[in-house]
CSV table of C-alpha atoms in Angstrom, one decimal:
chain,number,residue,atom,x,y,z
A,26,UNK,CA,0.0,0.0,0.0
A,27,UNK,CA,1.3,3.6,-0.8
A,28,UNK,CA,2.3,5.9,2.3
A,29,UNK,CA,1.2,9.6,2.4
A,30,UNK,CA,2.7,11.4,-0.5
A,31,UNK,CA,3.9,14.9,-0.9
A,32,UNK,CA,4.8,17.1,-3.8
A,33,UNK,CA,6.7,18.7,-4.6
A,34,UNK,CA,9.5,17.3,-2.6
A,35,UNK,CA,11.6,20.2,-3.1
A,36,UNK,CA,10.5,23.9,-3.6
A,37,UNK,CA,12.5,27.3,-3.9
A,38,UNK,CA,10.2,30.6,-3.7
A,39,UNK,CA,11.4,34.3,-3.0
A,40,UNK,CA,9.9,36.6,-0.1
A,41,UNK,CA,6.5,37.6,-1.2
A,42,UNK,CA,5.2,34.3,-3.4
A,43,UNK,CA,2.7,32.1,-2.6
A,44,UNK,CA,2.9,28.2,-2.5
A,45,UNK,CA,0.7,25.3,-2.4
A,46,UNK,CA,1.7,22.2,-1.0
A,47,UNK,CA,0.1,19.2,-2.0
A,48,UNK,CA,-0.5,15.6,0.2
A,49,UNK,CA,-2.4,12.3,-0.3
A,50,UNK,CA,-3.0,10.2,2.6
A,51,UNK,CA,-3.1,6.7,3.4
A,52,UNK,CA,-5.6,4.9,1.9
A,53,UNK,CA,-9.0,4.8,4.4
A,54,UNK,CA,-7.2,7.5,6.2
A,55,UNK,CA,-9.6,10.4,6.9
A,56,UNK,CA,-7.6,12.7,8.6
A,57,UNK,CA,-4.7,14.7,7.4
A,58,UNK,CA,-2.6,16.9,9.5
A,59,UNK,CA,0.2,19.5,8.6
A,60,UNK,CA,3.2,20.1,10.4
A,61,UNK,CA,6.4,22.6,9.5
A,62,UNK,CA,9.7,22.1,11.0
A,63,UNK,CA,12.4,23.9,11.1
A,64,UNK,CA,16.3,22.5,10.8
A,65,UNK,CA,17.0,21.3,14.3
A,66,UNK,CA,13.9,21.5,16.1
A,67,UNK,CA,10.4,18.9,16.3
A,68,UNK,CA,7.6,19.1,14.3
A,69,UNK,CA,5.1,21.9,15.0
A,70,UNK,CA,1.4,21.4,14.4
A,71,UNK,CA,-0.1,23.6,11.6
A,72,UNK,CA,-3.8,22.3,11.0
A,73,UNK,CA,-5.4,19.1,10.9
A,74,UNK,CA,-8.6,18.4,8.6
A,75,UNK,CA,-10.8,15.4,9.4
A,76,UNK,CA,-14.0,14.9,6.4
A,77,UNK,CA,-13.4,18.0,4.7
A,78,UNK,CA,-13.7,20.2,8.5
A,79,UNK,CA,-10.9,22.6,10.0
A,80,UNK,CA,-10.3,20.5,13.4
A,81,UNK,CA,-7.4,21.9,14.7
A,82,UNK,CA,-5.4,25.2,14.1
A,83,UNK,CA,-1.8,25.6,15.7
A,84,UNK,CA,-0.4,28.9,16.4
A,85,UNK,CA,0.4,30.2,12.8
A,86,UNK,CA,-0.7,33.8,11.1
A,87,UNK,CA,-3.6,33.8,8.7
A,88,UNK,CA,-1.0,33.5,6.3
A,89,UNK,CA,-1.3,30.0,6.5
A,90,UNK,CA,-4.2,28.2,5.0
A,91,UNK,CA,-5.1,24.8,4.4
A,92,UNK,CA,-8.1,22.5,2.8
A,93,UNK,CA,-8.9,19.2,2.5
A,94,UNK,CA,-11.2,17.5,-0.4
A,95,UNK,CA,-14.1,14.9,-0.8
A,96,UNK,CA,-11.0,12.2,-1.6
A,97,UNK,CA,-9.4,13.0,1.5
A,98,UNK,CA,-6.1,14.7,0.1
A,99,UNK,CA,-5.3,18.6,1.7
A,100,UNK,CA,-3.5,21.2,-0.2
A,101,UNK,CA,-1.5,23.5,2.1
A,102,UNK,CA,-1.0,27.6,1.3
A,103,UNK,CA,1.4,29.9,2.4
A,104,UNK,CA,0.6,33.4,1.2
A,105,UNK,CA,3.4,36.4,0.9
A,106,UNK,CA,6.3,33.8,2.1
A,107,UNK,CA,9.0,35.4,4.6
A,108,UNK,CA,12.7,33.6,5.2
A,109,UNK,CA,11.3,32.8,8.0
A,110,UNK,CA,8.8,29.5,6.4
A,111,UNK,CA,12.1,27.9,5.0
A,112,UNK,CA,11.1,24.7,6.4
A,113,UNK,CA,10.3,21.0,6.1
A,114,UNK,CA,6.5,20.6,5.5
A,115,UNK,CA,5.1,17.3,6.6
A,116,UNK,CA,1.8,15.8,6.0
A,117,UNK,CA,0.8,13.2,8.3
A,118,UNK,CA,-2.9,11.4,8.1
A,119,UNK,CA,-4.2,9.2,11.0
A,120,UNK,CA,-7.2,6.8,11.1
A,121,UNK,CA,-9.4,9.1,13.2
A,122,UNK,CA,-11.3,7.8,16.0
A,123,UNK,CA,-12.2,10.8,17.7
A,124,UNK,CA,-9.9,10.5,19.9
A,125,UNK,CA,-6.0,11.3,20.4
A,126,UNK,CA,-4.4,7.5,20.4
A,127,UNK,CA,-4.4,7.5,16.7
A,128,UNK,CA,-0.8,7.2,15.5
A,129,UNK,CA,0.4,9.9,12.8
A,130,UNK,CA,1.9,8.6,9.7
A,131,UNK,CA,4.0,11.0,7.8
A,132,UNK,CA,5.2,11.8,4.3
A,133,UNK,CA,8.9,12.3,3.7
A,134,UNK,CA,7.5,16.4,3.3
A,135,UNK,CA,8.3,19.0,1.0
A,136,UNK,CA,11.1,21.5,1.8
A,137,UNK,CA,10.6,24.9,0.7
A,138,UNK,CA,13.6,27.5,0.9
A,139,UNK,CA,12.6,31.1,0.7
A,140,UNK,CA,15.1,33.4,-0.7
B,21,UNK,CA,4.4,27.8,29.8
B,22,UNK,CA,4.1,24.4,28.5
B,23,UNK,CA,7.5,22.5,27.3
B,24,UNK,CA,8.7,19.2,26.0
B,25,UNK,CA,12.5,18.6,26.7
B,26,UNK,CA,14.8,15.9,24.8
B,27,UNK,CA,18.2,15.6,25.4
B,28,UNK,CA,19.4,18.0,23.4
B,29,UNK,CA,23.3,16.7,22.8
B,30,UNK,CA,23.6,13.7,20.5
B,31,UNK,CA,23.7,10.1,22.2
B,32,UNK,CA,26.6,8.2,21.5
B,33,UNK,CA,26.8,4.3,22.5
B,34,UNK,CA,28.4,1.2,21.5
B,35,UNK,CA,27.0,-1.4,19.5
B,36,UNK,CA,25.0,-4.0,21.0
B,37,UNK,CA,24.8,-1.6,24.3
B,38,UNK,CA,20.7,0.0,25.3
B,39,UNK,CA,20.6,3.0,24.5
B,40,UNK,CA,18.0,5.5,27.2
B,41,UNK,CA,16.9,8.7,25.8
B,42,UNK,CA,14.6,10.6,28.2
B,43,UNK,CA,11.5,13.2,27.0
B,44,UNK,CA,10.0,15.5,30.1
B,45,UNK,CA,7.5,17.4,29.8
B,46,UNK,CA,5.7,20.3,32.4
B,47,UNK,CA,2.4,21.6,32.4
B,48,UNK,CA,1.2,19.2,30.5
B,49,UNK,CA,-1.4,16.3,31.4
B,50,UNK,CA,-1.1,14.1,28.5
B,51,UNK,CA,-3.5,11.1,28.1
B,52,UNK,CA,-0.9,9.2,25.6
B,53,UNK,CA,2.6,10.0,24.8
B,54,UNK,CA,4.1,8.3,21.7
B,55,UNK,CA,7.5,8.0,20.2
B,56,UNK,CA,8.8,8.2,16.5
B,57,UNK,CA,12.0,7.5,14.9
B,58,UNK,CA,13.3,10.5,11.9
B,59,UNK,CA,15.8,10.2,9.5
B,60,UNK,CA,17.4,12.5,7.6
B,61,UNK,CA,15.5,14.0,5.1
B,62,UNK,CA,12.5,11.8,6.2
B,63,UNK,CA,9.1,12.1,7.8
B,64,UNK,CA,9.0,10.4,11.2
B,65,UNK,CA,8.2,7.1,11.5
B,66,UNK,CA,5.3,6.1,14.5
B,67,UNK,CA,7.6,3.8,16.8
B,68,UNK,CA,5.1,3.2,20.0
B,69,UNK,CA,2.1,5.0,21.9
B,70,UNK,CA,1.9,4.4,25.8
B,71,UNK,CA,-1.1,5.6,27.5
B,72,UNK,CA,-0.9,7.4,31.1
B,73,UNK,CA,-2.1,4.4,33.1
B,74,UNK,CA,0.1,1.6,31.3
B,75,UNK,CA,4.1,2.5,33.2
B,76,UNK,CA,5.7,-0.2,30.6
B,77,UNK,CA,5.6,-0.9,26.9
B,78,UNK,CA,7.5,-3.1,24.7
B,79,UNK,CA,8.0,-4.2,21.3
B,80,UNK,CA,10.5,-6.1,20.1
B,81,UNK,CA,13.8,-3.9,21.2
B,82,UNK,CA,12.3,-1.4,22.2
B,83,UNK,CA,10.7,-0.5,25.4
B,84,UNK,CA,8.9,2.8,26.8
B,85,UNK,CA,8.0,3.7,30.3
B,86,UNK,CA,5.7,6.7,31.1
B,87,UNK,CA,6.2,8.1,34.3
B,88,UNK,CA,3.2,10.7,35.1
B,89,UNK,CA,4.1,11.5,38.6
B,90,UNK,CA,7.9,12.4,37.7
B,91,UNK,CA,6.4,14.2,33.9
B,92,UNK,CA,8.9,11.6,32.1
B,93,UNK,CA,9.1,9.0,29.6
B,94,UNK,CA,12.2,6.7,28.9
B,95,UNK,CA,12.4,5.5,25.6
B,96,UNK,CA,15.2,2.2,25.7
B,97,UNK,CA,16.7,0.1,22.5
B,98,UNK,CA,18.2,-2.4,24.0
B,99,UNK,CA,21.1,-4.4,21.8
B,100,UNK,CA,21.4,-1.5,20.1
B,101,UNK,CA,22.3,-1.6,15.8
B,102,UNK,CA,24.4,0.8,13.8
B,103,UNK,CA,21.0,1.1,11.6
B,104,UNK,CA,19.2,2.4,14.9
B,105,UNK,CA,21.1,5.4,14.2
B,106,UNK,CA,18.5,8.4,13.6
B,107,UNK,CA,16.3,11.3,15.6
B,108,UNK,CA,13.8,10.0,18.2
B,109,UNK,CA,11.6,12.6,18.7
B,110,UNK,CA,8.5,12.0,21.5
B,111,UNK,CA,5.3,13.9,21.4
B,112,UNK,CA,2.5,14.7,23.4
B,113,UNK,CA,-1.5,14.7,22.6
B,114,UNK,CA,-2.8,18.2,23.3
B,115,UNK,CA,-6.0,16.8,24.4
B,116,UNK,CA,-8.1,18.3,21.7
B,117,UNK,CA,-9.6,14.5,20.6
B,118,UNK,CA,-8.2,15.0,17.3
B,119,UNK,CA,-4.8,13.2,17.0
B,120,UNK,CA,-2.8,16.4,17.2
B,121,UNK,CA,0.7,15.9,18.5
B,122,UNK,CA,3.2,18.5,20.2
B,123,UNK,CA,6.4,17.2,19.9
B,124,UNK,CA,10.0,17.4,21.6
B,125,UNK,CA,13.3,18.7,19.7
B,126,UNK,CA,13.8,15.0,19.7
B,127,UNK,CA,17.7,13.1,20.4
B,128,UNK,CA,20.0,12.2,17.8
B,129,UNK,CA,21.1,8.8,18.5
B,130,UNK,CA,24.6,7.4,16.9
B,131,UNK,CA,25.3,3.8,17.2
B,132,UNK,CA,29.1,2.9,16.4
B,133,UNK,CA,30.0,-0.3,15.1
């Protein structure tokens, strides 16, 4: 079976452009979360989408923006990019049970350098 | 505030020792803690969930306890492998219901040969 995929994999913008970044979850998998992490430090929750609905919302400007779609894949958008959201961007979806013991499995994320 | 610690420094140990690396957490009441393993230039890979009233879990080399009293979790690999080598990062449930996870810095772990 195919893990979560991401793409691109790789992604160079300058200050001010917008990106979307793409994911496709596990088969069955309903939920899809979106994490950023920077070189040297953990993942840091971004948003997680279960059927289609905002669930969750971590503590990122309005900047930020995410959906998911009736076939369970979430496109990610970061408006007017700053140096500052050079990051890894990983997509994790989870077999929701409404509850917080699902385990998250990730994509290998898309890294996005801002110049 | 609320804070998840790793060992920061890298762990370095011996083949075939166990390697401990420790997660502590304040201010936090988690319900589950789980670990995952990262290599470079990967996502992180689920490794094992312990819940607040289980103190022990294992699987296969690996073994977690989950101290809520002291805030800590151990995570041990015990006959440890040079392929063991990676980032173990632990993370936290923020109680929200929806599988959303605040993770540690996580612990680079080197196993030499």
């Amino acid at each position: 079976d195919a893990g979560v995929t991401q793409s691109p994999t790789h992604l160079i913008k300058t200050r001010g452009q917008h990106v979307t970044l793409r994911c496709s979850p596990i088969s069955g998998h309903k939920s899809v979360s979106w994490y950023q992490q920077v070189l040297g430090q953990g993942p840091q929750f971004i948003f997680q989408y279960y059927e289609k609905e905002e669930r969750g919302r971590g503590n990122f400007p309005d900047r930020f923006s995410a959906r998911q779609f009736p076939n369970y894949s979430s496109e990610l958008n970061v408006n007017a990019l700053l140096l500052g959201d050079s990051a890894l961007y990983l997509c994790a979806s989870s077999l929701e049970t409404g509850n917080s013991n699902s385990p998250l499995h990730f994509g290998n994320g898309t890294r996005l350098t801002v110049t | 505030s609320q804070k998840i610690e790793q060992n920061s420094e890298a762990l370095n140990i011996q083949e075939g020792k166990t390697a401990t690396l420790t997660c502590n957490y304040t201010n936090y009441s988690p319900a589950y803690l789980q670990w995952y393993r990262q290599d470079p230039g990967r996502g992180p890979v689920f490794l094992l969930l312990i819940r607040e009233n289980e103190k022990e879990k294992r699987k296969e080399r690996l073994k977690v306890t989950f101290d809520t009293t002291l805030k800590q979790s151990l995570f041990h690999i015990t006959a440890s492998q040079p392929a063991d080598s990676a980032t173990y990062l632990c993370a936290l449930d923020m109680l929200t219901g929806y599988s959303t996870l605040t993770f540690g810095k996580g612990t680079m772990l080197l196993v030499s040969p």
